[in-house]
XYZ file of C-alpha atoms in Angstrom:
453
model
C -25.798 -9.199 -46.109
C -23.244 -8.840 -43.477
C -19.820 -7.381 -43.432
C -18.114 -10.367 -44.194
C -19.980 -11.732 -46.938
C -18.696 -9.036 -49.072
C -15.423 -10.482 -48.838
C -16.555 -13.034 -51.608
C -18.123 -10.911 -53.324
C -17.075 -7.268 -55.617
C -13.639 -6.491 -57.873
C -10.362 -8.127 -55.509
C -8.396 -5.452 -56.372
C -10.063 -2.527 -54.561
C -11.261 -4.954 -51.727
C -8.010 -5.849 -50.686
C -6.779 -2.187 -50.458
C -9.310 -1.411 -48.399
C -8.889 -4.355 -46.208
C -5.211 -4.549 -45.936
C -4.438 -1.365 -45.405
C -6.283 -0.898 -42.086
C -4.504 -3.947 -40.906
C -1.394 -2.001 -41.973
C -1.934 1.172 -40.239
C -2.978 -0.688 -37.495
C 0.251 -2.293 -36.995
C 2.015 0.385 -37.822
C 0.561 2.662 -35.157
C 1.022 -0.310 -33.000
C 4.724 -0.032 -33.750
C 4.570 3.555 -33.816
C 3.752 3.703 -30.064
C 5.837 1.354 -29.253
C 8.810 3.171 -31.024
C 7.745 6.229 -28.713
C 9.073 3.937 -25.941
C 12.471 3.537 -27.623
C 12.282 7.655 -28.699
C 11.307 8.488 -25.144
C 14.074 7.392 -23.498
C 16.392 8.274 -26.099
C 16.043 11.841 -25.647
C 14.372 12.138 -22.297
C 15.863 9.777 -19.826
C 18.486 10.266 -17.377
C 20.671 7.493 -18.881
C 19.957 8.274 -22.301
C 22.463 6.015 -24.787
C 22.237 3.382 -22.110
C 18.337 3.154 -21.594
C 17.859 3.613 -25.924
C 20.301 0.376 -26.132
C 18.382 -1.768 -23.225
C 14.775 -1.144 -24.794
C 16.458 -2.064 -28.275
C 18.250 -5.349 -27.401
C 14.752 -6.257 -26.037
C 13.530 -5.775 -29.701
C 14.048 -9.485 -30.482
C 12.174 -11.269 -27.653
C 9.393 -8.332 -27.701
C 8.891 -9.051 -31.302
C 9.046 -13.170 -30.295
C 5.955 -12.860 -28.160
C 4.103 -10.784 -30.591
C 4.234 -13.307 -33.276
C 3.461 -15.587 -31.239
C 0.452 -13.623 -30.286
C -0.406 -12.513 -33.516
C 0.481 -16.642 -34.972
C -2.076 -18.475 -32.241
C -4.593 -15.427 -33.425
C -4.330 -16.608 -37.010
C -6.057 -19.933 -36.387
C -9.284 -18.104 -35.299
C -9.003 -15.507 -38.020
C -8.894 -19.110 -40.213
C -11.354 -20.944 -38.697
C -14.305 -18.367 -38.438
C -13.809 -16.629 -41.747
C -14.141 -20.386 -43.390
C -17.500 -20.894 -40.765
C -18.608 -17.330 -41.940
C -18.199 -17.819 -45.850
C -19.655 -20.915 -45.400
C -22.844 -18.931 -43.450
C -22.700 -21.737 -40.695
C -23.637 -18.733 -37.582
C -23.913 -21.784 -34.841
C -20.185 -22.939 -35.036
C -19.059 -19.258 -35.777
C -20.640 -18.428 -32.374
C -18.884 -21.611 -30.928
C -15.594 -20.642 -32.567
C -15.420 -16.783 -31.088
C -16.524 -17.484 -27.280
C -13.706 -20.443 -27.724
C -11.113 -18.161 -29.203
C -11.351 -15.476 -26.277
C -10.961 -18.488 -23.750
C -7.961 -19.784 -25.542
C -6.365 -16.069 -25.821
C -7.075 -15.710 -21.576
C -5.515 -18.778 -20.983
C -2.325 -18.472 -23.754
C -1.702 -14.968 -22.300
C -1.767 -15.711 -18.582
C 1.285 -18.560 -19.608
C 3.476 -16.094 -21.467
C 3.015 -13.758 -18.983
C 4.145 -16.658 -16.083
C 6.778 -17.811 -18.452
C 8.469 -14.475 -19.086
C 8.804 -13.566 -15.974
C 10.851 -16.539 -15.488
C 13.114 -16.600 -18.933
C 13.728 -12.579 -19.098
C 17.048 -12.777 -17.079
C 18.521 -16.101 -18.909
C 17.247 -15.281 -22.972
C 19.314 -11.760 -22.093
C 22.189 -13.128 -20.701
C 22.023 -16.061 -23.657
C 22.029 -13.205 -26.445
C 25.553 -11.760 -24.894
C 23.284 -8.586 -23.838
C 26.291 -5.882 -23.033
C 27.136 -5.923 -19.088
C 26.219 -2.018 -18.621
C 22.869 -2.425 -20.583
C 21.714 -5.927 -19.284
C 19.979 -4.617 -15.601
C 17.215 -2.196 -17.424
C 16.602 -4.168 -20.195
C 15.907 -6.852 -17.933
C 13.519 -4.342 -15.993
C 11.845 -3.562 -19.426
C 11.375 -7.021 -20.420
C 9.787 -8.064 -16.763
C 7.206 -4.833 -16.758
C 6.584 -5.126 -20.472
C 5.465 -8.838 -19.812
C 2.806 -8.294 -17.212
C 0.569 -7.282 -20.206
C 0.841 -10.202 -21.877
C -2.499 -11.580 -21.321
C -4.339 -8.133 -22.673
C -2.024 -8.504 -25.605
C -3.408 -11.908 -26.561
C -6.516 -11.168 -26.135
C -6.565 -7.862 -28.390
C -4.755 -9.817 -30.877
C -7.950 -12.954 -30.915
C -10.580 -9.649 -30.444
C -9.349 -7.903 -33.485
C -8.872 -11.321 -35.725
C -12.442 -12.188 -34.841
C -13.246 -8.902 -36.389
C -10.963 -9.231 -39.263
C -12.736 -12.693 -40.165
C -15.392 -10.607 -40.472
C -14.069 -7.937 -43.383
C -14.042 -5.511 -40.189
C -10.678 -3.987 -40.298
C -11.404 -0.548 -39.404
C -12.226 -0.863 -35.703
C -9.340 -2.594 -34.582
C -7.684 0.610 -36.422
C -9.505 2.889 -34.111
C -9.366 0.937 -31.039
C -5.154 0.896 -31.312
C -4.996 4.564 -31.909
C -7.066 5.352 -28.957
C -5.121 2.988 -27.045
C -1.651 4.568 -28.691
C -2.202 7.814 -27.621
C -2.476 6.792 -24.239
C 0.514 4.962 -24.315
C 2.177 8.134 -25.573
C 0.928 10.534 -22.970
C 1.622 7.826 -20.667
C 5.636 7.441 -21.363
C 5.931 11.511 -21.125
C 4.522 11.685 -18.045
C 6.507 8.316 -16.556
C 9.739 9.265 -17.878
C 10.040 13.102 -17.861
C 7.353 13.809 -15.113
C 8.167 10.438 -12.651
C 11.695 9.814 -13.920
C 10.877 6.319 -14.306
C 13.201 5.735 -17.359
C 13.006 2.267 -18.947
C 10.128 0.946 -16.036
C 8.184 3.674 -17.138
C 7.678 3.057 -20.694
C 7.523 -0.521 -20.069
C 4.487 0.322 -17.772
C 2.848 2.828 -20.062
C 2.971 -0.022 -22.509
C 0.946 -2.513 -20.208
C -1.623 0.017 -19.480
C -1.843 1.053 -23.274
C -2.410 -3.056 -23.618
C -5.281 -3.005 -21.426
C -7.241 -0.355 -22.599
C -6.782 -1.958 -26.075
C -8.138 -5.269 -25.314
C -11.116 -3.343 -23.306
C -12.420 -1.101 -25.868
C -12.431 -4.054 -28.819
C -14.267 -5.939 -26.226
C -17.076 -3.207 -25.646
C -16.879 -3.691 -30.005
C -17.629 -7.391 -29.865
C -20.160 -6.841 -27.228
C -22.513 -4.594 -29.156
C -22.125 -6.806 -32.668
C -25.501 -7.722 -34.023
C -24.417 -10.781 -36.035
C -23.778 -13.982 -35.187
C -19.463 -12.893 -33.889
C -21.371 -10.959 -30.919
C -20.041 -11.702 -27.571
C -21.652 -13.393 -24.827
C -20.320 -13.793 -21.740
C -22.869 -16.683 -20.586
C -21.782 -18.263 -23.477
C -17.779 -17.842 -23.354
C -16.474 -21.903 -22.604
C -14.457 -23.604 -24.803
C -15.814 -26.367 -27.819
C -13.536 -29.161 -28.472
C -14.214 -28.889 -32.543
C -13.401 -25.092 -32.821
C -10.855 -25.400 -30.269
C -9.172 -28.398 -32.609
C -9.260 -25.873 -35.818
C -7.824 -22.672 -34.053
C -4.804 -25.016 -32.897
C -4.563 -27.072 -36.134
C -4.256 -23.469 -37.961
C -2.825 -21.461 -35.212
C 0.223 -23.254 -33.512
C 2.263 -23.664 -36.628
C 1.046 -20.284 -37.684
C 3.141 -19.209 -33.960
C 5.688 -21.575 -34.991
C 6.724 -20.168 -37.797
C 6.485 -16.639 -36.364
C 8.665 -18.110 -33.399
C 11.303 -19.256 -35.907
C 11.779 -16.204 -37.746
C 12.001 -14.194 -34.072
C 14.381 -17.383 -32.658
C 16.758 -16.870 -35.774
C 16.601 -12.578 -35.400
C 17.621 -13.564 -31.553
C 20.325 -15.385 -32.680
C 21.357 -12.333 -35.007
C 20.744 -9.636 -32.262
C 22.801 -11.928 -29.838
C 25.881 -11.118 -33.021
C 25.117 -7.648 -33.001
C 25.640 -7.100 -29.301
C 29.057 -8.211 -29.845
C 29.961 -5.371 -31.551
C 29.049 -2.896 -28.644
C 26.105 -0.957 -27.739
C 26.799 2.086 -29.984
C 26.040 -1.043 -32.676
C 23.101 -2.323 -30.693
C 21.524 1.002 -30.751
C 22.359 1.817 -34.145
C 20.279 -1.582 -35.077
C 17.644 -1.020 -32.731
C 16.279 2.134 -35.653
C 16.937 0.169 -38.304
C 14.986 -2.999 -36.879
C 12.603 -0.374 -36.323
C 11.962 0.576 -40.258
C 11.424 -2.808 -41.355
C 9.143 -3.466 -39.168
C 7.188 -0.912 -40.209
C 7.643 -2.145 -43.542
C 6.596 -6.184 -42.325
C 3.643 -4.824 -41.530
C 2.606 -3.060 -44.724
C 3.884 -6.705 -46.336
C 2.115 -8.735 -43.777
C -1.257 -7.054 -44.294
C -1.129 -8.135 -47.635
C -0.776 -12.184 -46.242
C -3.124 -11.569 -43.531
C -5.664 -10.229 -46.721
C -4.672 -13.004 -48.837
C -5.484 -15.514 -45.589
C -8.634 -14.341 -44.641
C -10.038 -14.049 -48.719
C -9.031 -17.096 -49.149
C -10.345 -18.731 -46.494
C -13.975 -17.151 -47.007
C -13.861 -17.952 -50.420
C -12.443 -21.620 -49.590
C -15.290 -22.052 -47.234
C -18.010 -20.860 -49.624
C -16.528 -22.941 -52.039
C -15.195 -20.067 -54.852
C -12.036 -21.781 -55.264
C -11.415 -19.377 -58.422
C -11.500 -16.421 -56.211
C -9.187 -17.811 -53.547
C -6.434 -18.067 -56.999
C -7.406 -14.558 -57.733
C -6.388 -12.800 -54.352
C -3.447 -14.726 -53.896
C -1.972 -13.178 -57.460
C -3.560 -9.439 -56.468
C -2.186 -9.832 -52.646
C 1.366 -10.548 -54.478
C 0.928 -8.028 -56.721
C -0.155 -5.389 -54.754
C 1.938 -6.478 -51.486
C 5.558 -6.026 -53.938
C 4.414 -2.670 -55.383
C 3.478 -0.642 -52.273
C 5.954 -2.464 -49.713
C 9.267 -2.349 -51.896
C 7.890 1.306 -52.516
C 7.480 2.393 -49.022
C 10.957 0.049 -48.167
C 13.119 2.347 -50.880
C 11.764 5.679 -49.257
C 13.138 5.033 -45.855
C 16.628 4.397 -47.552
C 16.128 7.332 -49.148
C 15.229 9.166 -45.917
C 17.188 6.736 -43.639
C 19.361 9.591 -41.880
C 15.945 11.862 -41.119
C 14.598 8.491 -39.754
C 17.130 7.865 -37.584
C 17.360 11.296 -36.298
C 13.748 10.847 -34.529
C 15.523 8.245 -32.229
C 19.301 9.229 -31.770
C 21.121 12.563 -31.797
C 24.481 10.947 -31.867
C 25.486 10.928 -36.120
C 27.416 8.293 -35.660
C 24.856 6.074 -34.848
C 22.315 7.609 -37.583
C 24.690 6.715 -39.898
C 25.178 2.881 -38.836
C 21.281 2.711 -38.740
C 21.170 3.865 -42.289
C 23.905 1.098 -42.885
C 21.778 -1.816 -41.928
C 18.907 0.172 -43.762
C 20.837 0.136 -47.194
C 21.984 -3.515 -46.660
C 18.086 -5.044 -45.660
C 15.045 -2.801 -46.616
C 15.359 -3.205 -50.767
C 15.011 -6.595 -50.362
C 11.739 -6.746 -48.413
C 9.947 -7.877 -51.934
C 11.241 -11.317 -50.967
C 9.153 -11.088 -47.613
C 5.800 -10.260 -49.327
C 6.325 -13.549 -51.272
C 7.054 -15.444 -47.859
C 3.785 -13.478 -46.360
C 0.979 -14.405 -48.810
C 1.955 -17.466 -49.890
C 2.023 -18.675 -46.349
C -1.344 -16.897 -45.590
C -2.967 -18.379 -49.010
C -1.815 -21.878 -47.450
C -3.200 -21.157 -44.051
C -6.364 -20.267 -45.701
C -6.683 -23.380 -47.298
C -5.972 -25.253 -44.461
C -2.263 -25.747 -44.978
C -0.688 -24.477 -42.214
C 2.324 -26.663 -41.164
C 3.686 -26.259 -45.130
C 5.605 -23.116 -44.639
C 6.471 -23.849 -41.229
C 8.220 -26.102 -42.247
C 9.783 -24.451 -44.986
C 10.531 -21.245 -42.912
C 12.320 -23.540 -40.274
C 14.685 -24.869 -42.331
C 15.418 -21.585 -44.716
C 15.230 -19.257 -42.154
C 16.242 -20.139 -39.296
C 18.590 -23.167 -40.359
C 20.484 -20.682 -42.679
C 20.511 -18.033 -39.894
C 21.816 -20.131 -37.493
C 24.300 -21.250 -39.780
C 25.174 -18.128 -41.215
C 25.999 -16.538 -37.314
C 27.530 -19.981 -36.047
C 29.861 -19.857 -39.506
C 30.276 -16.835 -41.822
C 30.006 -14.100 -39.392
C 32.537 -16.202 -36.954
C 34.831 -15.546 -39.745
C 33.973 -12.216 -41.066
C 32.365 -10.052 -37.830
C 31.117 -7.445 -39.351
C 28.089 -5.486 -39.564
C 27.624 -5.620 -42.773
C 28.671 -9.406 -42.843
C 25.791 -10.316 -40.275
C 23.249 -7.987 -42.142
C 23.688 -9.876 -45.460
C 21.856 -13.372 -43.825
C 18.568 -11.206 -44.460
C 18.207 -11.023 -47.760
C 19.836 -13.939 -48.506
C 17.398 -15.856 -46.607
C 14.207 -14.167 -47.443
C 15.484 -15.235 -51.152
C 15.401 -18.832 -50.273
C 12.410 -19.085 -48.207
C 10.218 -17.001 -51.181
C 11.673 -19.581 -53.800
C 11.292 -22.739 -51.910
C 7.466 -21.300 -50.753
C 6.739 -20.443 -54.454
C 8.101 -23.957 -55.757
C 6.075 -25.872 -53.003
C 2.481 -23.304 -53.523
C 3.087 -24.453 -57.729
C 3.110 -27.972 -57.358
C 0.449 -27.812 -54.572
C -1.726 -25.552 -55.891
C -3.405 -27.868 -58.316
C -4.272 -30.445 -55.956
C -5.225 -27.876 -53.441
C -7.979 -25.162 -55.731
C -9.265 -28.201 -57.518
C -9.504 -30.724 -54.621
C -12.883 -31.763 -52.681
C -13.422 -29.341 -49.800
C -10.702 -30.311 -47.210
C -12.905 -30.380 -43.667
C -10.655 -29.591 -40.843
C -10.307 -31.169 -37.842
């Protein structure tokens, strides 16, 4: 028995653990070394202040291409976990070689497209005048790895479908550490500043994609790679888009609407921007503990839907809410309580430590909202259902965000008055997901086997 198979199989509980929290320290590490670009040049470049701000008010459109990344990576995670539980090896092999082909192709058209957009999304987002030429630099550099980011992304959700969550762990902190070594020796050794991290960051991105490669090369089961055999089939190809592209939607959405709140926050002046850029950074750390728990609840589900245990798929769903609330609200209340430590890894300046630990107090207790948004959106994708929360994201996140920084903060610009769109919109989205997963859920766990096409 493979891997994978043990996915439908064993108590949830302890499975899930040990699956999601892999994914979590993956993405944490992945965040980790890409703080070290931010801490870097905080402390260690020439400009200082100036270079911290232009990596931060990046933060937005970085984090836009990631989810778009990690969103069109979904729909293979999907598609061969379902093909797995349901033990048909043919079409899995059909669905991997078509996956990398798709992740080639996606990344080599962000990559184009950035290049273009960089200059006009930072202008757009009233990027500060004295900040705008490096993080414009950043952006440009950062970009050119685009196409190794894809692909690690499709490389490690292959494995994922396959209960493997430990190498993709490994391969990122090999990778990590030479993005580390990498910005020291670009920015204090080279003087490089901002183009250096940016370019320790593509190389880091390479080396990534490379070594899970090497992984997929030497499987033994039926997700092994063949090059002969890498072209793309029109039925797998129809599932990983079906799945994926509103998966990248709504990840677009959520990324579109923080653009439109960075582009409020660099109003208030760069000692602000900064000051947000460590903040941003904690929750991300805590999405990802919080989106490991969807990402679990996503690929159990769709194993179990494919095997046909529709009991199961109910099971992880509850455990993946469960467990996602108590250990992300957890972790999310012990940065508050360290905020000011936190923010002293990124900033000497106090008085931006203490405006990060503002926007800490005013958004990380309410992450609980987000683990609701997470797995019920991944339970629906693993069922099939991807356009559902889409939907639902686009119009209570980033309708009310758009609203909120076109309206409320017009008339009350403040920090504190922007922050508060957050929580309040996490709120809705979780309650309008929940009400819509209830009255589906029936018709959806009971429900002939939905083929997809």
């Amino acid at each position: 028995m493979n891997e994978g198979n043990n996915l439908r199989h064993g108590t949830l509980w302890k499975q899930i653990l040990l699956f999601a929290f892999p994914i979590a320290a993956t993405s944490m590490l992945q965040q980790l070394f890409n703080s070290a670009d931010v801490a870097v040049v905080g402390r260690f470049s020439q400009q200082k202040d100036l270079a911290l701000a232009a990596v931060g008010s990046t933060s937005s459109i970085v984090n836009l291409y990631i989810t778009i990344f990690t969103g069109l990576a979904v729909g293979a995670n999907v598609i061969i976990a379902r093909l797995l539980g349901a033990e048909e090896k043919a079409a899995v092999r059909k669905a991997v070689h078509t996956a990398l082909i798709v992740a080639v192709i996606g990344g080599a058209g962000l990559m184009v497209l950035g290049q273009f957009l960089s200059g006009p999304l930072l202008s757009w987002m009233d990027t500060p005048e004295n900040i705008i030429h490096l993080a414009r630099k950043y952006l440009r550099i950062y970009l050119l790895g685009a196409v190794f980011q894809m692909v690690y992304n499709f490389e490690a959700a292959i494995l994922r479908a396959n209960g493997d969550t430990k190498r993709p762990l490994l391969c990122l902190l090999l990778s990590g550490v030479v993005n580390v070594v990498l910005n020291l020796l670009f920015v204090i050794g080279f003087h490089m500043d901002v183009a250096g991290v940016a370019l320790a960051t593509v190389i880091a991105d390479v080396v990534g994609a490379v070594l899970l490669w090497r992984c997929l090369r030497r499987e033994e089961g039926p997700i092994r790679v063949e090059p002969a055999l890498l072209r793309i089939d029109k039925k797998p190809l129809r599932g990983i888009l079906y799945i994926g592209i509103p998966a990248a939607i709504q990840g677009m959405m959520f990324n579109i609407a923080n653009v439109i709140i960075q582009s409020g926050i660099n109003r208030l002046g760069s000692e602000v921007v900064a000051a947000s850029t460590i903040g941003v950074t904690a929750e991300i750390f805590v999405y990802y503990l919080l989106n490991s728990f969807g990402q679990a609840s996503m690929t159990f589900t769709g194993q179990n839907y494919g095997a046909g245990n529709l009991a199961r798929c109910r099971q992880a769903s509850k455990w993946c809410l469960l467990l996602g609330v108590l250990f992300s609200e957890t972790f999310a209340l012990l940065l508050v309580a360290f905020g000011l430590p936190f923010a002293g890894l990124y900033t000497m300046e106090m008085s931006i430590a203490l405006l990060a630990l503002t926007r800490m107090r005013w958004v990380l207790p309410f992450e609980l909202f987000n683990v609701v948004i997470e797995v019920l959106s991944g339970t629906l994708r693993g069922l099939g259902y991807s356009f559902v929360p889409t939907i639902l994201c686009a119009v209570f996140v980033c309708g009310l965000r758009i609203v909120w920084v076109a309206q409320i903060f017009q008339r009350f610009p403040t920090f504190q008055g922007l922050l508060l769109v957050y929580p309040v919109s996490w709120l809705a989205t979780g309650v309008a997901l929940a009400i819509a997963y209830a009255i589906l859920k029936k018709k959806l766990l009971t429900e002939k086997k939905q083929e997809w096409r």
